[in-house]
Short mmCIF file of C-alpha atoms (C1' of nucleotides) in Angstrom, two decimals:
data_model
loop_
_atom_site.label_atom_id
_atom_site.label_comp_id
_atom_site.label_asym_id
_atom_site.label_seq_id
_atom_site.Cartn_x
_atom_site.Cartn_y
_atom_site.Cartn_z
CA UNK G 792 -18.08 -12.28 13.36
CA UNK G 793 -19.78 -8.99 12.56
CA UNK G 794 -19.19 -5.54 13.97
CA UNK G 795 -22.35 -5.86 16.01
CA UNK G 796 -20.53 -8.39 18.16
CA UNK G 797 -18.01 -5.95 19.58
CA UNK G 798 -20.42 -3.94 21.66
CA UNK G 799 -19.41 -0.74 19.92
CA UNK G 800 -20.85 2.70 20.54
CA UNK G 801 -24.12 3.04 18.61
CA UNK G 802 -23.04 6.15 16.75
CA UNK G 803 -19.82 4.50 15.71
CA UNK G 804 -21.68 1.41 14.58
CA UNK G 805 -23.84 3.63 12.39
CA UNK G 806 -20.72 4.96 10.70
CA UNK G 807 -19.26 1.50 10.32
CA UNK G 808 -22.47 0.32 8.71
CA UNK G 809 -22.63 3.36 6.47
CA UNK G 810 -19.12 2.50 5.28
CA UNK G 811 -20.52 -0.90 4.38
CA UNK G 812 -18.33 -2.84 6.80
CA UNK G 813 -20.16 -5.93 7.96
CA UNK G 814 -18.00 -8.98 8.47
CA UNK G 815 -14.85 -8.52 10.54
CA UNK G 816 -11.63 -9.76 8.92
CA UNK G 817 -9.35 -12.08 10.91
CA UNK G 818 -7.12 -9.28 12.08
CA UNK G 819 -10.11 -7.19 13.08
CA UNK G 820 -11.57 -10.10 14.96
CA UNK G 821 -8.35 -10.54 16.89
CA UNK G 822 -7.25 -6.97 17.34
CA UNK G 823 -10.48 -5.17 18.22
CA UNK G 824 -11.13 -6.93 21.56
CA UNK G 825 -7.50 -6.55 22.60
CA UNK G 826 -7.44 -2.87 21.76
CA UNK G 827 -10.77 -2.32 23.52
CA UNK G 828 -9.24 -4.02 26.56
CA UNK G 829 -6.54 -1.38 26.64
CA UNK G 830 -3.56 -3.58 25.90
CA UNK G 831 -0.47 -2.53 23.98
CA UNK G 832 -0.37 -4.52 20.77
CA UNK G 833 2.10 -5.67 18.15
CA UNK G 834 0.35 -6.85 15.03
CA UNK G 835 2.09 -8.47 12.13
CA UNK G 836 -0.22 -7.81 9.23
CA UNK G 837 -0.16 -6.42 5.77
CA UNK G 838 -2.31 -3.80 4.29
CA UNK G 839 -5.28 -5.24 2.52
CA UNK G 840 -6.18 -7.30 5.56
CA UNK G 841 -8.41 -4.64 7.02
CA UNK G 842 -5.63 -3.49 9.28
CA UNK G 843 -6.56 0.18 9.36
CA UNK G 844 -10.12 -0.50 10.43
CA UNK G 845 -8.76 -2.98 12.98
CA UNK G 846 -7.32 -0.12 14.99
CA UNK G 847 -9.53 2.79 13.91
CA UNK G 848 -12.77 1.17 14.98
CA UNK G 849 -11.80 0.28 18.56
CA UNK G 850 -9.99 3.59 19.05
CA UNK G 851 -13.00 5.51 17.78
CA UNK G 852 -15.15 3.51 20.16
CA UNK G 853 -13.00 4.59 23.08
CA UNK G 854 -12.91 8.15 21.83
CA UNK G 855 -16.66 8.32 21.37
CA UNK G 856 -17.10 7.45 25.03
CA UNK G 857 -14.60 10.08 26.14
CA UNK G 858 -14.51 13.86 26.19
CA UNK G 859 -13.39 15.62 23.04
CA UNK G 860 -11.38 18.37 24.67
CA UNK G 861 -7.96 16.96 23.88
CA UNK G 862 -5.95 15.13 21.27
CA UNK G 863 -6.30 11.53 22.30
CA UNK G 864 -4.79 9.71 19.35
CA UNK G 865 -1.66 10.02 17.25
CA UNK G 866 -1.19 7.81 14.21
CA UNK G 867 2.22 7.83 12.52
CA UNK G 868 2.56 6.59 8.93
CA UNK G 869 5.34 6.49 6.33
CA UNK G 870 3.78 8.32 3.39
CA UNK G 871 1.64 11.38 2.85
CA UNK G 872 -0.91 9.57 0.74
CA UNK G 873 -1.41 7.01 3.47
CA UNK G 874 -1.96 9.76 6.04
CA UNK G 875 -4.62 11.31 3.86
CA UNK G 876 -6.30 8.00 3.16
CA UNK G 877 -6.52 7.12 6.85
CA UNK G 878 -7.88 10.58 7.58
CA UNK G 879 -10.59 10.00 4.99
CA UNK G 880 -11.40 6.67 6.57
CA UNK G 881 -11.69 8.22 10.02
CA UNK G 882 -14.04 10.78 8.56
CA UNK G 883 -16.30 7.99 7.32
CA UNK G 884 -16.29 5.85 10.46
CA UNK G 885 -16.68 8.83 12.75
CA UNK G 886 -19.38 10.59 10.81
CA UNK G 887 -21.99 10.07 13.49
CA UNK G 888 -19.48 10.46 16.30
CA UNK G 889 -18.33 13.93 17.22
CA UNK G 890 -14.67 13.05 16.75
CA UNK G 891 -12.40 15.21 14.64
CA UNK G 892 -9.24 14.34 12.77
CA UNK G 893 -6.57 15.93 10.69
CA UNK G 894 -3.81 14.68 8.42
CA UNK G 895 -0.44 16.34 9.02
CA UNK G 896 2.16 15.99 6.29
CA UNK G 897 4.60 18.07 4.33
CA UNK G 898 5.02 19.15 0.77
CA UNK G 899 1.92 21.17 0.13
CA UNK G 900 1.30 24.85 -0.34
CA UNK G 901 2.16 27.17 2.47
CA UNK G 902 -1.55 27.49 3.22
CA UNK G 903 -1.44 23.84 4.22
CA UNK G 904 1.04 24.67 6.93
CA UNK G 905 -1.19 27.41 8.29
CA UNK G 906 -4.22 25.18 8.12
CA UNK G 907 -2.35 22.47 9.98
CA UNK G 908 -1.09 24.95 12.56
CA UNK G 909 -4.61 26.21 13.21
CA UNK G 910 -5.96 22.69 13.54
CA UNK G 911 -3.17 21.65 15.87
CA UNK G 912 -3.70 24.77 17.95
CA UNK G 913 -7.42 24.17 18.24
CA UNK G 914 -6.79 20.48 18.73
CA UNK G 915 -8.30 17.46 17.04
CA UNK G 916 -9.18 14.10 18.55
CA UNK G 917 -7.06 12.20 16.07
CA UNK G 918 -3.89 13.30 14.34
CA UNK G 919 -2.56 11.24 11.45
CA UNK G 920 0.95 12.33 10.53
CA UNK G 921 4.14 11.65 8.71
CA UNK G 922 6.97 12.10 11.22
CA UNK G 923 8.95 14.96 9.67
CA UNK G 924 6.17 17.47 9.39
CA UNK G 925 4.78 16.61 12.80
CA UNK G 926 8.16 17.28 14.41
CA UNK G 927 8.35 20.61 12.63
CA UNK G 928 5.01 21.57 14.15
CA UNK G 929 5.96 20.21 17.56
CA UNK G 930 9.02 22.42 17.59
CA UNK G 931 6.77 25.45 17.21
CA UNK G 932 5.26 24.73 20.60
CA UNK G 933 1.53 24.69 19.90
CA UNK G 934 1.07 20.92 19.66
CA UNK G 935 -0.36 19.56 22.88
CA UNK G 936 -0.02 15.86 23.51
CA UNK G 937 -0.30 16.13 27.30
CA UNK G 938 -3.45 14.06 27.41
CA UNK G 939 -2.69 11.69 24.58
CA UNK G 940 -4.13 8.24 25.20
CA UNK G 941 -3.30 6.27 22.07
CA UNK G 942 -0.30 6.02 19.77
CA UNK G 943 -0.41 3.97 16.56
CA UNK G 944 2.66 3.15 14.50
CA UNK G 945 1.38 2.00 11.14
CA UNK G 946 3.68 0.29 8.61
CA UNK G 947 6.39 0.35 11.28
CA UNK G 948 8.85 -1.69 9.24
CA UNK G 949 8.54 0.71 6.36
CA UNK G 950 9.05 3.70 8.62
CA UNK G 951 12.22 2.19 10.04
CA UNK G 952 13.42 1.36 6.52
CA UNK G 953 12.94 4.98 5.65
CA UNK G 954 15.13 6.09 8.51
CA UNK G 955 12.33 7.40 10.72
CA UNK G 956 13.55 5.59 13.80
CA UNK G 957 15.09 8.65 15.47
CA UNK G 958 12.20 10.89 14.50
CA UNK G 959 9.71 8.48 15.99
CA UNK G 960 11.67 8.12 19.22
CA UNK G 961 11.92 11.88 19.36
CA UNK G 962 8.14 12.19 19.06
CA UNK G 963 7.45 9.37 21.50
CA UNK G 964 9.67 11.03 24.11
CA UNK G 965 7.26 13.94 24.13
CA UNK G 966 4.19 11.79 24.70
CA UNK G 967 2.74 10.74 28.06
CA UNK G 968 4.30 7.52 29.31
CA UNK G 969 0.89 6.28 30.32
CA UNK G 970 -0.72 5.54 26.99
CA UNK G 971 -1.79 2.63 24.83
CA UNK G 972 0.54 1.91 21.93
CA UNK G 973 -0.25 -0.17 18.86
CA UNK G 974 2.40 -1.19 16.36
CA UNK G 975 1.56 -2.62 12.95
CA UNK G 976 4.17 -4.07 10.68
CA UNK G 977 4.19 -6.29 7.62
CA UNK G 978 7.35 -8.00 8.78
CA UNK G 979 8.72 -8.60 12.25
CA UNK G 980 12.52 -8.68 12.05
CA UNK G 981 14.64 -8.20 15.16
CA UNK G 982 15.08 -4.56 14.33
CA UNK G 983 11.36 -4.01 14.78
CA UNK G 984 11.24 -6.10 17.93
CA UNK G 985 14.01 -4.08 19.53
CA UNK G 986 12.30 -0.91 18.47
CA UNK G 987 8.96 -2.10 19.84
CA UNK G 988 10.56 -2.92 23.16
CA UNK G 989 11.50 0.72 23.59
CA UNK G 990 8.04 2.01 22.88
CA UNK G 991 5.49 -0.59 23.96
CA UNK G 992 4.78 -2.08 27.36
CA UNK G 993 4.06 -5.77 27.73
CA UNK G 994 2.35 -5.91 24.39
CA UNK G 995 0.03 -8.62 23.23
CA UNK G 996 1.01 -9.97 19.88
CA UNK G 997 -1.03 -10.87 16.84
CA UNK G 998 0.51 -12.68 13.96
CA UNK G 999 -1.36 -13.32 10.76
CA UNK G 1000 -0.22 -15.56 7.97
CA UNK G 1001 2.97 -14.07 6.59
CA UNK G 1002 2.98 -11.93 3.53
CA UNK G 1003 1.06 -14.11 1.16
CA UNK G 1004 -0.42 -12.22 -1.73
CA UNK G 1005 -4.10 -12.60 -2.26
CA UNK G 1006 -4.68 -15.84 -4.07
CA UNK G 1007 -6.98 -14.08 -6.46
CA UNK G 1008 -4.02 -12.24 -7.99
CA UNK G 1009 -3.02 -13.87 -11.25
CA UNK G 1010 0.75 -13.44 -11.32
CA UNK G 1011 2.42 -13.38 -14.72
CA UNK G 1012 6.15 -13.09 -15.29
CA UNK G 1013 7.55 -12.06 -18.69
CA UNK G 1014 11.20 -12.09 -19.64
CA UNK G 1015 12.09 -8.82 -21.36
CA UNK G 1016 15.05 -6.54 -21.81
CA UNK G 1017 14.41 -2.94 -20.89
CA UNK G 1018 13.96 -1.87 -24.50
CA UNK G 1019 11.38 -4.63 -25.05
CA UNK G 1020 9.23 -3.73 -22.08
CA UNK G 1021 7.13 -0.99 -23.60
CA UNK G 1022 6.19 -2.82 -26.83
CA UNK G 1023 5.56 -5.96 -24.81
CA UNK G 1024 3.28 -4.05 -22.50
CA UNK G 1025 1.49 -2.51 -25.47
CA UNK G 1026 0.94 -6.00 -26.86
CA UNK G 1027 -0.39 -7.34 -23.57
CA UNK G 1028 -2.74 -4.42 -23.20
CA UNK G 1029 -4.02 -4.85 -26.72
CA UNK G 1030 -4.96 -8.41 -25.86
CA UNK G 1031 -7.26 -7.32 -23.09
CA UNK G 1032 -10.72 -5.94 -23.63
CA UNK G 1033 -9.27 -2.63 -22.57
CA UNK G 1034 -7.25 -1.87 -19.53
CA UNK G 1035 -9.62 -0.37 -17.06
CA UNK G 1036 -7.44 0.54 -14.16
CA UNK G 1037 -3.75 -0.24 -13.93
CA UNK G 1038 -0.89 0.86 -11.72
CA UNK G 1039 2.48 0.55 -13.41
CA UNK G 1040 5.31 0.48 -10.89
CA UNK G 1041 8.79 1.57 -11.77
CA UNK G 1042 11.65 1.47 -9.31
CA UNK G 1043 13.14 4.78 -10.29
CA UNK G 1044 11.33 8.04 -10.05
CA UNK G 1045 13.49 9.27 -12.93
CA UNK G 1046 11.68 6.80 -15.19
CA UNK G 1047 8.17 7.90 -14.35
CA UNK G 1048 7.82 10.79 -16.78
CA UNK G 1049 9.36 8.94 -19.70
CA UNK G 1050 7.02 5.98 -19.27
CA UNK G 1051 4.03 8.28 -19.02
CA UNK G 1052 5.12 10.02 -22.21
CA UNK G 1053 5.53 6.71 -24.04
CA UNK G 1054 2.14 5.45 -22.95
CA UNK G 1055 0.44 8.67 -23.95
CA UNK G 1056 2.16 8.45 -27.32
CA UNK G 1057 0.65 4.98 -27.68
CA UNK G 1058 -2.75 6.46 -27.04
CA UNK G 1059 -3.26 5.45 -23.42
CA UNK G 1060 -4.46 7.78 -20.73
CA UNK G 1061 -1.61 7.80 -18.29
CA UNK G 1062 -0.28 10.02 -15.54
CA UNK G 1063 2.57 9.68 -13.10
CA UNK G 1064 3.22 9.99 -9.40
CA UNK G 1065 6.42 9.97 -7.37
CA UNK G 1066 8.07 11.98 -4.66
CA UNK G 1067 9.36 14.22 -7.40
CA UNK G 1068 5.82 15.36 -8.20
CA UNK G 1069 4.54 18.47 -6.53
CA UNK G 1070 2.36 17.47 -3.59
CA UNK G 1071 -0.70 19.11 -5.18
CA UNK G 1072 -0.16 17.01 -8.29
CA UNK G 1073 0.26 13.87 -6.21
CA UNK G 1074 -3.09 14.46 -4.61
CA UNK G 1075 -4.93 15.42 -7.77
CA UNK G 1076 -3.46 12.56 -9.78
CA UNK G 1077 -4.25 9.96 -7.15
CA UNK G 1078 -7.75 11.30 -6.62
CA UNK G 1079 -8.47 11.34 -10.34
CA UNK G 1080 -7.04 7.87 -10.76
CA UNK G 1081 -9.20 6.54 -7.92
CA UNK G 1082 -12.14 8.19 -9.67
CA UNK G 1083 -11.28 6.32 -12.88
CA UNK G 1084 -10.59 9.52 -14.76
CA UNK G 1085 -7.69 7.86 -16.56
CA UNK G 1086 -6.68 4.19 -16.79
CA UNK G 1087 -2.96 4.00 -16.11
CA UNK G 1088 -1.06 5.39 -13.17
CA UNK G 1089 2.73 5.20 -13.38
CA UNK G 1090 4.11 5.15 -9.85
CA UNK G 1091 7.16 4.55 -7.73
CA UNK G 1092 7.00 2.64 -4.51
CA UNK G 1093 5.50 5.69 -2.89
CA UNK G 1094 2.24 3.89 -3.64
CA UNK G 1095 3.31 0.32 -3.03
CA UNK G 1096 2.04 0.19 0.51
CA UNK G 1097 -1.35 0.71 1.93
CA UNK G 1098 -3.02 2.71 -0.75
CA UNK G 1099 -6.54 1.48 -1.49
CA UNK G 1100 -7.83 1.73 -5.02
CA UNK G 1101 -11.22 0.26 -5.78
CA UNK G 1102 -11.47 -1.99 -8.79
CA UNK G 1103 -7.83 -1.94 -9.74
CA UNK G 1104 -7.65 -4.62 -12.43
CA UNK G 1105 -3.94 -4.72 -13.20
CA UNK G 1106 -0.62 -4.11 -11.54
CA UNK G 1107 2.46 -3.99 -13.75
CA UNK G 1108 5.95 -4.30 -12.33
CA UNK G 1109 7.74 -2.55 -15.14
CA UNK G 1110 10.83 -2.93 -12.97
CA UNK G 1111 11.31 -5.50 -10.27
CA UNK G 1112 11.17 -3.91 -6.86
CA UNK G 1113 14.38 -3.86 -4.91
CA UNK G 1114 12.85 -5.54 -1.88
CA UNK G 1115 10.97 -8.77 -2.35
CA UNK G 1116 8.54 -7.53 0.27
CA UNK G 1117 7.63 -4.63 -1.95
CA UNK G 1118 6.59 -7.07 -4.67
CA UNK G 1119 3.98 -8.48 -2.34
CA UNK G 1120 2.84 -5.02 -1.40
CA UNK G 1121 2.65 -3.82 -4.97
CA UNK G 1122 0.58 -6.69 -6.29
CA UNK G 1123 -1.58 -6.45 -3.20
CA UNK G 1124 -2.95 -3.19 -4.60
CA UNK G 1125 -5.12 -5.30 -6.89
CA UNK G 1126 -7.54 -8.07 -5.99
CA UNK G 1127 -8.63 -6.22 -2.90
CA UNK G 1128 -11.87 -6.96 -1.15
CA UNK G 1129 -13.66 -9.58 -3.20
CA UNK G 1130 -12.15 -8.59 -6.52
CA UNK G 1131 -9.66 -10.47 -8.64
CA UNK G 1132 -6.68 -8.95 -10.37
CA UNK G 1133 -3.72 -9.51 -12.63
CA UNK G 1134 -0.10 -8.72 -11.78
CA UNK G 1135 2.31 -8.58 -14.71
CA UNK G 1136 6.02 -8.53 -13.93
CA UNK G 1137 8.82 -7.88 -16.38
CA UNK G 1138 12.08 -9.66 -15.70
CA UNK G 1139 15.19 -8.23 -17.27
CA UNK G 1140 18.60 -9.81 -17.51
CA UNK G 1141 19.73 -8.20 -14.26
CA UNK G 1142 16.81 -9.39 -12.22
CA UNK G 1143 17.40 -13.04 -11.58
CA UNK G 1144 18.49 -12.72 -7.98
CA UNK G 1145 15.54 -10.57 -7.18
CA UNK G 1146 13.15 -13.03 -8.76
CA UNK G 1147 14.62 -15.81 -6.69
CA UNK G 1148 14.08 -13.79 -3.57
CA UNK G 1149 10.51 -13.03 -4.56
CA UNK G 1150 9.77 -16.66 -5.29
CA UNK G 1151 11.32 -17.67 -2.00
CA UNK G 1152 8.97 -15.29 -0.29
CA UNK G 1153 6.02 -16.60 -2.30
CA UNK G 1154 7.22 -20.13 -1.54
CA UNK G 1155 6.67 -21.15 -5.11
CA UNK G 1156 7.99 -20.50 -8.55
CA UNK G 1157 6.07 -18.62 -11.18
CA UNK G 1158 6.12 -19.51 -14.84
CA UNK G 1159 8.39 -17.20 -16.78
CA UNK G 1160 7.12 -16.50 -20.24
CA UNK G 1161 9.26 -15.44 -23.15
CA UNK G 1162 7.19 -14.08 -26.01
CA UNK G 1163 9.32 -11.21 -27.27
CA UNK G 1164 10.66 -13.19 -30.19
CA UNK G 1165 7.26 -14.16 -31.53
CA UNK G 1166 6.27 -10.52 -31.25
CA UNK G 1167 9.25 -9.55 -33.39
CA UNK G 1168 10.97 -7.80 -30.52
CA UNK G 1169 14.09 -9.94 -30.50
CA UNK G 1170 15.23 -12.63 -28.13
CA UNK G 1171 14.23 -12.50 -24.52
CA UNK G 1172 16.71 -12.51 -21.67
CA UNK G 1173 17.73 -16.00 -20.67
CA UNK G 1174 16.75 -17.02 -17.22
CA UNK G 1175 19.73 -18.96 -15.98
CA UNK G 1176 18.82 -22.23 -14.29
CA UNK G 1177 22.18 -22.42 -12.57
CA UNK G 1178 21.06 -19.72 -10.23
CA UNK G 1179 18.45 -22.08 -8.91
CA UNK G 1180 21.08 -24.64 -8.06
CA UNK G 1181 24.18 -22.84 -6.99
CA UNK G 1182 22.78 -20.90 -4.11
CA UNK G 1183 23.48 -23.39 -1.34
CA UNK G 1184 21.42 -22.90 1.79
CA UNK G 1185 19.15 -20.28 0.35
CA UNK G 1186 17.68 -22.85 -1.99
CA UNK G 1187 16.51 -25.15 0.74
CA UNK G 1188 12.89 -24.27 0.23
CA UNK G 1189 12.92 -25.28 -3.35
CA UNK G 1190 12.29 -28.66 -4.88
CA UNK G 1191 9.78 -29.72 -2.31
CA UNK G 1192 7.86 -31.55 -4.97
CA UNK G 1193 10.89 -32.97 -6.65
CA UNK G 1194 10.58 -30.49 -9.46
CA UNK G 1195 13.77 -29.68 -11.21
CA UNK G 1196 14.79 -26.24 -10.17
CA UNK G 1197 16.10 -25.15 -13.49
CA UNK G 1198 12.87 -25.68 -15.30
CA UNK G 1199 11.55 -22.14 -15.53
CA UNK G 1200 14.00 -21.42 -18.26
CA UNK G 1201 12.62 -21.80 -21.67
CA UNK G 1202 13.19 -20.82 -25.22
CA UNK G 1203 11.24 -18.11 -26.85
CA UNK G 1204 9.18 -20.72 -28.64
CA UNK G 1205 8.03 -22.52 -25.58
CA UNK G 1206 6.30 -19.88 -23.60
CA UNK G 1207 3.86 -22.14 -21.82
CA UNK G 1208 3.72 -24.98 -19.40
CA UNK G 1209 6.83 -24.45 -17.40
CA UNK G 1210 6.86 -24.49 -13.68
CA UNK G 1211 3.20 -23.90 -13.53
CA UNK G 1212 2.40 -25.68 -10.30
CA UNK G 1213 1.98 -22.33 -8.68
CA UNK G 1214 -0.12 -20.70 -11.31
CA UNK G 1215 -3.31 -22.59 -11.89
CA UNK G 1216 -5.07 -19.56 -13.33
CA UNK G 1217 -2.50 -18.89 -15.95
CA UNK G 1218 -4.46 -20.55 -18.70
CA UNK G 1219 -6.83 -17.63 -18.56
CA UNK G 1220 -4.05 -15.17 -18.60
CA UNK G 1221 -4.37 -11.66 -19.84
CA UNK G 1222 -2.99 -12.11 -23.35
CA UNK G 1223 -6.00 -14.11 -24.44
CA UNK G 1224 -7.91 -11.97 -26.83
CA UNK G 1225 -11.18 -13.74 -26.26
CA UNK G 1226 -11.34 -13.14 -22.59
CA UNK G 1227 -12.83 -9.89 -21.45
CA UNK G 1228 -11.28 -8.08 -18.56
CA UNK G 1229 -12.96 -8.90 -15.31
CA UNK G 1230 -16.28 -7.38 -14.77
CA UNK G 1231 -15.32 -5.27 -11.77
CA UNK G 1232 -18.39 -5.63 -9.79
CA UNK G 1233 -18.44 -2.47 -7.86
CA UNK G 1234 -18.19 -2.87 -4.16
CA UNK G 1235 -19.01 -0.45 -1.41
CA UNK G 1236 -21.70 1.24 -3.33
CA UNK G 1237 -22.83 4.29 -1.48
CA UNK G 1238 -20.05 3.63 0.88
CA UNK G 1239 -19.62 7.18 1.97
CA UNK G 1240 -22.17 8.25 4.48
CA UNK G 1241 -22.64 11.67 2.97
CA UNK G 1242 -21.81 13.74 -0.06
CA UNK G 1243 -18.32 14.94 -0.72
CA UNK G 1244 -17.20 18.13 0.74
CA UNK G 1245 -14.48 20.20 -0.73
CA UNK G 1246 -14.27 19.93 -4.46
CA UNK G 1247 -14.91 16.37 -5.43
CA UNK G 1248 -14.27 15.57 -9.03
CA UNK G 1249 -16.78 13.19 -10.46
CA UNK G 1250 -15.47 10.99 -13.18
CA UNK G 1251 -16.69 12.15 -16.51
CA UNK G 1252 -19.32 9.79 -17.70
CA UNK G 1253 -18.71 7.37 -14.86
CA UNK G 1254 -21.38 6.46 -12.39
CA UNK G 1255 -21.26 8.58 -9.29
CA UNK G 1256 -21.08 5.58 -7.02
CA UNK G 1257 -17.41 5.28 -7.78
CA UNK G 1258 -15.75 6.09 -4.56
CA UNK G 1259 -13.86 9.30 -4.48
CA UNK G 1260 -11.53 10.50 -1.80
CA UNK G 1261 -12.47 13.50 0.22
CA UNK G 1262 -11.60 16.69 -1.47
CA UNK G 1263 -10.44 18.61 1.55
CA UNK G 1264 -7.34 17.97 3.55
CA UNK G 1265 -8.65 18.87 6.94
CA UNK G 1266 -11.80 18.76 8.92
CA UNK G 1267 -10.93 19.98 12.36
"C1'" DA R 748 21.58 -0.05 -5.88
"C1'" DA R 749 15.95 3.06 -4.66
"C1'" DA R 750 12.22 5.46 -2.61
"C1'" DA R 751 10.27 8.13 0.91
"C1'" DA R 752 10.16 12.13 4.26
"C1'" DA R 753 10.87 18.72 6.82
"C1'" DT R 754 12.46 23.22 4.40
#
DNA sequence: AAAAAAT
């Protein structure tokens, strides 16, 4: 199914084509007609499935047929970077439509506040906001949602996790009762269902295959104590033809700077991003990383969800994420669109429970390699097979194929061949010196329908077709 | 036990 099949407004279709969207993804195919029909909607879908376009395109279609004298759409998201990214995407889709949008989020310079205030006073068709800053503006009295038609809650499970429940209800209370509400969530626990009941009316429901990571992600697990992680990573990177674009996730923002420093000392171009960074730095660093200005971005889970980076070749889980779900989200940053990618995960001695939870979510085991000893880094942590047995009911999923559950454990001298049922691609794994890093065929060439405004930074020496995010925060 | 988000 292509976007021509949805009977979209011609001007919108021009923007969609200019963004190089042709074939609708499954969620787009399902969601677009329902949204166009005016139904409330609960959609269980991850980022990377084309979820954002699944709601932006039908909403922009409705908006392009309506008058532009009021704010018609409010989109709530968990992180600032996501708000900005969606705003950029609106800008692309709506280029030939006279719809305006603005991202509203905190943390920036005080000029940002004024800019946001002016935009909210003038009004924009679409507001994309993180809840806290929006409430701050709403309390000032100049935000007018009287004629709001559409409310989108994106990454709803994440927002609830982050304690935004009250803030969201507070905002929703100030919106017209007669509106169309769309809720997107990667998971659908009871908590979300209850929450949805309070905000949506007789919603349709779309459910896509549960959080399976893209099959094109080559997942590699390495056993390593904390002190072994950096030299192990250096070794793995040396084996590649050169790391082109890698996000390294750490679970503590306090680790970000130290890891950056270590990588720089090893000669790698690396920068860091976390909620501890100044907002200006967050934006510059992410923009420059997307523009391939430097190869390694060290990040907390602020970037685990939703952020699109073209041609990301590697994701490293320097630490295991606390939530198994976040593992799926993190590795989903790579192998987007048609690309392939590699996800390297370090497992320390404390991480066994978390790994079990991740594998339960993946519904398969992943080979755990131990190569620290052959690298002269000392013995690797032992992965205790008993944990695969002792767990009682939580191990029900395992052993479907009669495989012995304890098998992923291995000595440092037997790094290969373990429970490899789940990892067919592992033979071509990253630490093969003879295999060049994937070719990174560039997608979405000329994807943006017009030149950058603001102050786009072109990558030095890189072709200009590399997508860069918009340089300006607002375009009211 | 962490991160994120309003100042």
